[in-house]
Amino acid sequence: MTSAQPLRVGMVGYAFMGAAHSHAWRTAPRFFDLPLAPELTAVAGRDRTGVTAAAEKLGWTSVETDWRRLIERDDIDLIDICTPGDTHAEIAVAALEAGKHVLCEKPLANSVAEAERMAQAAEAAFGRGIYSMCGFTYRRTPALSLAKRMVDEGRLGTIRQVRAQYLQDWLSHANAPMTWRLDKAKSGSGSLGDIGAHIIDAAQWVTGQNITGVSALLETFVTERPLAGDRVGLGGHGDVTEEAPRGAVTVDDAAIFSARFANGPIGVFEATRYALGRKNAMRLELNGTKGSLAFDFEDMNVLSVYDDDDSPDAGFRRILVTEPEHPYVGNWWPTGHGLGYEHGFTHQVVDLVNAIAGKRQPEPSFASALQVQRVLGAVESSAAASSRWQEV
């Protein structure tokens, strides 16, 4: 292994995102030469039986049943927040004020006000050498990172249009059980914040331009669902018979909005968990004056590119993003051996650890995540006002 100084991690939450983050913390130092050595020191969860089982399965050394105790511990350097959005602000601010670095899952918070408080705490902590980052991991997909590189190099010329979609289908059936993701008090919003936040971040990051205004529609197709016994993961688990007790869905099922970007491009965005047949179609397409590019996470090792210098009937060409010179790829497998969903989380750890060791701001910062939160807020405001144009 490594003789590097340890970076002792305490994680809050151990379900879907907790498992993905745990895998990343374990894997990153085995494939990348890191200046700090991540240690899976402690994981926190309210249920001692559940968190103890998770620690054993995921590789954590110890457990806590109160995240506050995790922050108090002297043997923790970084707090990794993998909980629903209603707890992000309280945990992150407390951790930063206690001198702990923070990695926080997206979206940053459940409201703009909470996100502003977190960004202010992050800025103050930065002045004391304490760093924070928000977990928009799709940035770390090699093909999307390559798209960013191409835009930065001017390969597309001036960007004119952006279209972004995030399409899933796991809620398509009206009898699918309740989950915390359908409770606004826990999640802040539905498809909009859960998956729409990803395409907002990706579009702003790849183009290098912020969204400045939106016109939006939000829709809830199924207003009541079975109250399952276990409300975790993508969908709960439990009784879904006609006699089962039911609870109100208080978030959007689908979000659609048009947008304008800072330097002139226009965009269209769609996020839904009701697109039957689409499992995880996180898509981004850009059209510029010199070319276009298109990405779809369901074919995540491929970037489609059109160069206007090509023959006009050539259409898009398909780049298999598995070459050593492509972002992140050189540390993995031989050419043609693709990567998967989990690798984005590993790359996130790599970038975060390198930034902390280099005493520089990791990206996306809480300030960048606050910009995404402001777009989410503008979308909700526009939808509530009959799609009236809303400045961000």
Coordinates of C-alpha atoms in Angstrom, one line a residue:
M1 CA 0.0 0.0 0.0
T2 CA 1.2 3.5 0.7
S3 CA 3.2 5.4 3.4
A4 CA 1.3 8.6 2.8
Q5 CA -0.3 10.5 5.6
P6 CA -3.7 9.1 6.4
L7 CA -7.0 10.9 5.5
R8 CA -9.4 9.4 8.1
V9 CA -13.0 9.4 6.8
G10 CA -16.2 9.3 8.7
M11 CA -19.3 8.6 6.6
V12 CA -22.9 9.4 7.5
G13 CA -25.4 7.1 5.9
Y14 CA -24.8 3.7 4.4
A15 CA -27.5 2.9 1.9
F16 CA -27.2 3.3 -1.9
M17 CA -24.9 6.3 -1.9
G18 CA -23.1 5.0 1.2
A19 CA -22.2 1.8 -0.6
A20 CA -21.0 3.6 -3.7
H21 CA -18.9 6.0 -1.6
S22 CA -17.4 3.2 0.4
H23 CA -16.3 1.3 -2.7
A24 CA -14.7 4.5 -3.9
W25 CA -12.7 5.2 -0.7
R26 CA -11.5 1.6 -0.7
T27 CA -10.6 1.5 -4.4
A28 CA -9.0 4.9 -5.2
P29 CA -5.7 4.3 -3.5
R30 CA -5.3 0.9 -5.1
F31 CA -5.5 2.3 -8.7
F32 CA -4.2 5.9 -8.3
D33 CA -1.1 7.2 -6.5
L34 CA -2.6 9.5 -3.9
P35 CA -0.8 12.0 -1.7
L36 CA -3.0 11.0 1.3
A37 CA -4.1 7.5 2.2
P38 CA -7.9 7.3 2.8
E39 CA -8.9 5.2 5.8
L40 CA -12.5 4.1 6.4
T41 CA -12.5 5.0 10.0
A42 CA -16.2 5.2 11.0
V43 CA -19.7 5.1 9.6
A44 CA -22.7 6.5 11.3
G45 CA -26.4 5.5 11.1
R46 CA -29.3 5.6 13.6
D47 CA -29.9 1.9 13.7
R48 CA -27.0 0.1 15.4
T49 CA -27.8 -3.3 14.0
G50 CA -28.1 -1.9 10.5
V51 CA -25.0 0.3 10.7
T52 CA -22.9 -2.5 12.2
A53 CA -23.9 -4.8 9.4
A54 CA -23.0 -2.1 6.9
A55 CA -19.7 -1.5 8.4
E56 CA -18.7 -5.1 8.2
K57 CA -19.9 -5.4 4.6
L58 CA -18.5 -2.1 3.3
G59 CA -15.2 -2.1 5.2
W60 CA -15.5 0.5 7.9
T61 CA -13.5 0.1 11.1
S62 CA -16.1 1.4 13.6
V63 CA -19.6 2.7 13.9
E64 CA -21.6 5.5 15.5
T65 CA -25.3 5.9 15.9
D66 CA -25.2 9.7 16.1
W67 CA -23.5 11.8 13.4
R68 CA -22.6 14.4 16.0
R69 CA -20.3 11.9 17.7
L70 CA -18.6 11.3 14.4
I71 CA -17.8 15.0 14.1
E72 CA -16.5 15.1 17.7
R73 CA -14.0 12.3 17.2
D74 CA -10.3 13.3 17.0
D75 CA -9.5 10.4 14.6
I76 CA -11.8 11.8 11.8
D77 CA -10.4 14.2 9.2
L78 CA -13.3 14.3 6.7
I79 CA -17.0 13.8 6.9
D80 CA -18.7 12.2 3.9
I81 CA -22.5 12.9 3.9
C82 CA -24.6 10.3 2.1
T83 CA -28.0 11.1 3.8
P84 CA -31.3 12.6 2.4
G85 CA -31.2 16.3 1.7
D86 CA -33.0 17.4 4.8
T87 CA -29.9 16.7 6.9
H88 CA -27.2 18.0 4.6
A89 CA -27.0 21.6 5.9
E90 CA -26.9 20.7 9.6
I91 CA -24.3 18.0 9.2
A92 CA -22.1 19.9 6.7
V93 CA -22.0 23.2 8.7
A94 CA -21.3 21.5 11.9
A95 CA -18.5 19.5 10.3
L96 CA -16.9 22.5 8.7
E97 CA -17.0 24.5 11.9
A98 CA -15.4 21.6 13.7
G99 CA -12.5 21.7 11.2
K100 CA -13.4 18.6 9.2
H101 CA -13.3 18.5 5.4
V102 CA -16.6 17.7 3.8
L103 CA -17.9 15.7 0.9
C104 CA -21.7 16.1 0.5
E105 CA -24.0 14.3 -1.9
K106 CA -26.1 16.2 -4.3
P107 CA -28.2 18.3 -4.4
L108 CA -26.4 20.4 -1.9
A109 CA -29.5 21.1 0.2
N110 CA -33.3 21.2 0.1
S111 CA -33.6 24.9 -0.4
V112 CA -31.6 27.9 -1.6
A113 CA -31.4 29.3 1.9
E114 CA -29.9 26.1 3.2
A115 CA -27.4 25.9 0.3
E116 CA -26.4 29.6 0.9
R117 CA -25.7 28.8 4.6
M118 CA -23.6 25.8 3.5
A119 CA -21.7 27.8 0.9
Q120 CA -20.9 30.6 3.5
A121 CA -19.7 28.0 6.0
A122 CA -17.5 26.4 3.2
E123 CA -16.0 29.8 2.3
A124 CA -15.2 30.5 5.9
A125 CA -13.7 27.1 6.4
F126 CA -11.6 27.4 3.2
G127 CA -9.8 30.4 4.9
R128 CA -8.8 28.0 7.6
G129 CA -7.5 25.3 5.2
I130 CA -10.7 23.2 5.4
Y131 CA -12.1 22.0 2.1
S132 CA -15.5 20.9 0.8
M133 CA -17.0 19.4 -2.3
C134 CA -20.4 18.4 -3.6
G135 CA -20.8 15.0 -5.2
F136 CA -21.8 15.6 -8.8
T137 CA -20.1 12.4 -9.9
Y138 CA -21.2 12.4 -13.5
R139 CA -18.5 15.0 -14.1
R140 CA -16.0 12.2 -13.5
T141 CA -17.3 9.9 -16.3
P142 CA -14.4 9.8 -18.7
A143 CA -16.6 10.5 -21.8
L144 CA -18.2 13.5 -20.2
S145 CA -14.9 14.8 -19.0
L146 CA -13.6 14.4 -22.6
A147 CA -16.6 16.5 -23.8
K148 CA -15.6 19.2 -21.3
R149 CA -12.0 19.1 -22.7
M150 CA -13.3 19.5 -26.3
V151 CA -15.5 22.4 -25.4
D152 CA -12.6 24.1 -23.5
E153 CA -10.4 23.6 -26.6
G154 CA -12.9 25.4 -28.8
R155 CA -13.7 22.3 -30.8
L156 CA -17.4 23.2 -31.0
G157 CA -16.9 26.9 -31.6
T158 CA -19.6 29.1 -30.0
I159 CA -22.3 27.0 -28.2
R160 CA -25.8 27.7 -29.6
Q161 CA -28.0 25.0 -28.1
V162 CA -28.0 22.6 -25.1
R163 CA -30.4 19.7 -24.6
A164 CA -30.2 17.6 -21.5
Q165 CA -32.3 14.7 -20.2
Y166 CA -32.3 12.4 -17.3
L167 CA -34.7 9.5 -17.9
Q168 CA -35.5 6.7 -15.5
D169 CA -38.5 4.4 -15.1
W170 CA -38.4 2.9 -11.6
L171 CA -41.5 4.8 -10.5
S172 CA -43.5 4.2 -13.7
H173 CA -45.9 1.7 -12.0
A174 CA -48.5 3.4 -9.9
N175 CA -48.3 0.8 -7.2
A176 CA -44.6 1.1 -6.6
P177 CA -44.1 1.6 -2.9
M178 CA -43.3 4.9 -1.1
T179 CA -39.7 6.0 -0.6
W180 CA -38.1 9.0 1.2
R181 CA -37.4 10.4 -2.3
L182 CA -41.2 11.1 -2.7
D183 CA -41.4 13.0 0.6
K184 CA -40.6 16.7 0.0
A185 CA -39.7 17.2 3.7
K186 CA -36.9 14.7 3.2
S187 CA -35.9 15.2 -0.4
G188 CA -36.7 18.8 -1.2
S189 CA -38.1 17.9 -4.6
G190 CA -38.6 14.8 -6.8
S191 CA -37.2 14.1 -10.2
L192 CA -36.1 17.8 -10.4
G193 CA -33.6 17.7 -7.5
D194 CA -32.8 13.9 -7.5
I195 CA -31.8 13.6 -11.1
G196 CA -32.5 17.0 -12.7
A197 CA -29.7 18.5 -10.5
H198 CA -27.2 16.2 -12.3
I199 CA -28.0 17.5 -15.8
I200 CA -28.1 21.1 -14.7
D201 CA -24.6 20.7 -13.2
A202 CA -23.3 18.8 -16.2
A203 CA -24.7 21.3 -18.7
Q204 CA -23.2 24.3 -16.8
W205 CA -19.9 22.5 -16.2
V206 CA -19.3 21.3 -19.8
T207 CA -20.4 24.6 -21.4
G208 CA -18.6 26.7 -18.7
Q209 CA -21.7 28.9 -18.5
N210 CA -24.4 29.3 -15.9
I211 CA -28.1 29.2 -16.5
T212 CA -29.6 32.7 -16.1
G213 CA -33.3 32.1 -16.5
V214 CA -35.9 29.3 -16.9
S215 CA -39.5 28.6 -17.8
A216 CA -40.8 25.3 -16.3
L217 CA -43.4 22.7 -15.8
L218 CA -43.6 20.2 -12.9
E219 CA -46.0 17.3 -12.9
T220 CA -47.0 14.6 -10.3
F221 CA -48.6 11.7 -12.1
V222 CA -49.3 9.5 -9.0
T223 CA -50.3 11.3 -5.9
E224 CA -50.6 8.4 -3.4
R225 CA -48.5 5.2 -2.9
P226 CA -48.3 2.2 -0.6
L227 CA -46.4 3.1 2.7
A228 CA -43.8 0.3 2.6
G229 CA -42.0 -0.8 5.7
D230 CA -38.5 0.0 4.4
R231 CA -38.4 3.4 2.6
V232 CA -34.8 3.2 1.3
G233 CA -33.0 2.9 -2.0
L234 CA -34.8 3.3 -5.3
G235 CA -38.2 2.4 -4.1
G236 CA -39.3 1.0 -0.8
H237 CA -40.0 -2.5 0.1
G238 CA -43.2 -3.9 1.7
D239 CA -46.9 -4.5 1.3
V240 CA -48.3 -3.1 -1.9
T241 CA -51.7 -4.8 -1.8
E242 CA -54.9 -2.8 -2.2
E243 CA -55.4 -3.0 1.6
A244 CA -52.0 -1.5 2.3
P245 CA -51.9 1.9 4.0
R246 CA -51.0 4.7 1.6
G247 CA -49.3 8.0 1.9
A248 CA -49.3 11.2 -0.2
V249 CA -46.6 11.9 -2.8
T250 CA -45.5 15.5 -2.2
V251 CA -42.9 16.0 -4.9
D252 CA -42.8 16.2 -8.7
D253 CA -42.6 13.1 -10.8
A254 CA -41.4 14.9 -13.9
A255 CA -39.8 18.3 -14.7
I256 CA -39.4 20.0 -18.0
F257 CA -37.9 23.5 -18.5
S258 CA -36.4 25.7 -21.1
A259 CA -33.4 27.8 -20.2
R260 CA -31.0 30.5 -21.3
F261 CA -27.3 30.5 -20.5
A262 CA -25.1 33.4 -19.6
N263 CA -23.4 33.9 -22.9
G264 CA -26.4 33.3 -25.1
P265 CA -27.1 29.6 -25.6
I266 CA -30.6 28.3 -25.1
G267 CA -31.4 24.9 -23.6
V268 CA -34.1 22.4 -22.9
F269 CA -34.1 20.1 -19.9
E270 CA -36.2 17.1 -18.9
A271 CA -36.0 14.9 -15.8
T272 CA -38.4 12.0 -15.1
R273 CA -38.6 8.7 -13.3
Y274 CA -41.6 7.6 -15.6
A275 CA -39.9 7.0 -18.9
L276 CA -40.6 3.3 -19.4
G277 CA -37.6 1.5 -20.8
R278 CA -35.1 4.1 -19.8
K279 CA -33.1 2.9 -16.9
N280 CA -30.4 5.6 -16.4
A281 CA -30.4 7.7 -19.5
M282 CA -28.5 10.8 -18.4
R283 CA -28.0 12.6 -21.7
L284 CA -26.3 15.8 -22.8
E285 CA -26.0 17.2 -26.3
L286 CA -24.4 20.5 -27.4
N287 CA -24.6 22.2 -30.8
G288 CA -22.0 24.8 -31.6
T289 CA -20.9 26.8 -34.7
K290 CA -18.1 24.3 -35.5
G291 CA -19.5 21.0 -34.3
S292 CA -21.7 19.0 -31.9
L293 CA -21.3 16.4 -29.3
A294 CA -23.6 13.9 -27.6
F295 CA -23.4 11.7 -24.5
D296 CA -25.7 9.1 -23.0
F297 CA -24.8 7.4 -19.7
E298 CA -26.5 4.2 -20.8
D299 CA -23.6 4.0 -23.3
M300 CA -21.2 5.6 -20.9
N301 CA -17.9 4.7 -22.5
V302 CA -18.9 6.4 -25.8
L303 CA -18.9 10.1 -26.8
S304 CA -20.5 11.0 -30.2
V305 CA -18.9 13.9 -31.9
Y306 CA -19.6 15.8 -35.2
D307 CA -17.0 18.1 -36.6
D308 CA -18.2 20.6 -39.2
D309 CA -14.9 20.1 -41.1
D310 CA -16.0 16.5 -41.8
S311 CA -17.8 15.5 -45.0
P312 CA -21.3 17.0 -44.6
D313 CA -22.9 13.5 -44.9
A314 CA -20.6 11.9 -42.4
G315 CA -22.8 12.4 -39.4
F316 CA -21.6 11.8 -35.8
R317 CA -18.5 9.7 -35.3
R318 CA -18.3 7.4 -32.3
I319 CA -15.4 7.8 -29.9
L320 CA -14.8 4.8 -27.6
V321 CA -13.4 6.6 -24.5
T322 CA -11.1 3.9 -23.3
E323 CA -7.7 5.2 -24.5
P324 CA -4.9 6.0 -21.9
E325 CA -4.9 9.6 -22.9
H326 CA -8.6 10.0 -22.1
P327 CA -9.5 11.5 -18.7
Y328 CA -8.9 9.0 -15.8
V329 CA -8.7 6.0 -18.1
G330 CA -4.9 5.4 -18.0
N331 CA -5.1 4.1 -14.4
W332 CA -7.5 1.3 -15.3
W333 CA -7.7 -1.3 -18.0
P334 CA -6.3 -1.9 -21.5
T335 CA -7.9 0.0 -24.4
G336 CA -11.5 -1.2 -25.1
H337 CA -12.2 -2.5 -21.6
G338 CA -14.9 -0.1 -20.4
L339 CA -15.6 1.4 -17.1
G340 CA -18.8 1.4 -15.0
Y341 CA -21.0 3.6 -12.7
E342 CA -18.8 3.0 -9.7
H343 CA -15.7 4.5 -11.3
G344 CA -17.1 8.0 -11.2
F345 CA -17.1 7.8 -7.4
T346 CA -13.6 6.6 -7.4
H347 CA -12.5 9.5 -9.6
Q348 CA -14.3 11.8 -7.2
V349 CA -12.2 10.6 -4.3
V350 CA -9.0 10.9 -6.4
D351 CA -9.8 14.6 -7.3
L352 CA -10.9 15.4 -3.7
V353 CA -7.8 13.9 -2.1
N354 CA -5.5 15.6 -4.6
A355 CA -7.2 18.9 -4.0
I356 CA -7.0 18.6 -0.2
A357 CA -3.3 17.7 -0.3
G358 CA -2.6 20.5 -2.8
K359 CA -4.4 23.0 -0.6
R360 CA -6.8 24.1 -3.4
Q361 CA -10.6 24.2 -3.7
P362 CA -12.1 20.9 -4.9
E363 CA -14.7 21.1 -7.6
P364 CA -17.6 21.2 -7.7
S365 CA -17.4 23.5 -4.7
F366 CA -20.3 24.3 -2.5
A367 CA -20.5 27.6 -4.4
S368 CA -21.0 25.7 -7.7
A369 CA -23.6 23.5 -6.0
L370 CA -25.4 26.6 -4.8
Q371 CA -25.7 27.8 -8.4
V372 CA -27.4 24.5 -9.2
Q373 CA -29.7 24.9 -6.2
R374 CA -30.6 28.4 -7.4
V375 CA -31.6 26.9 -10.8
L376 CA -33.7 24.3 -9.0
G377 CA -35.4 27.0 -7.0
A378 CA -36.1 29.1 -10.1
V379 CA -37.6 26.0 -11.8
E380 CA -40.0 25.5 -8.9
S381 CA -40.9 29.2 -8.8
S382 CA -41.6 29.2 -12.6
A383 CA -43.7 26.1 -12.4
A384 CA -45.8 27.5 -9.5
A385 CA -46.4 30.7 -11.6
S386 CA -47.8 29.0 -14.7
S387 CA -44.4 28.6 -16.3
R388 CA -43.7 32.4 -16.1
W389 CA -40.1 33.2 -17.0
Q390 CA -38.0 33.2 -13.9
E391 CA -34.5 34.8 -13.6
V392 CA -31.9 32.7 -11.7

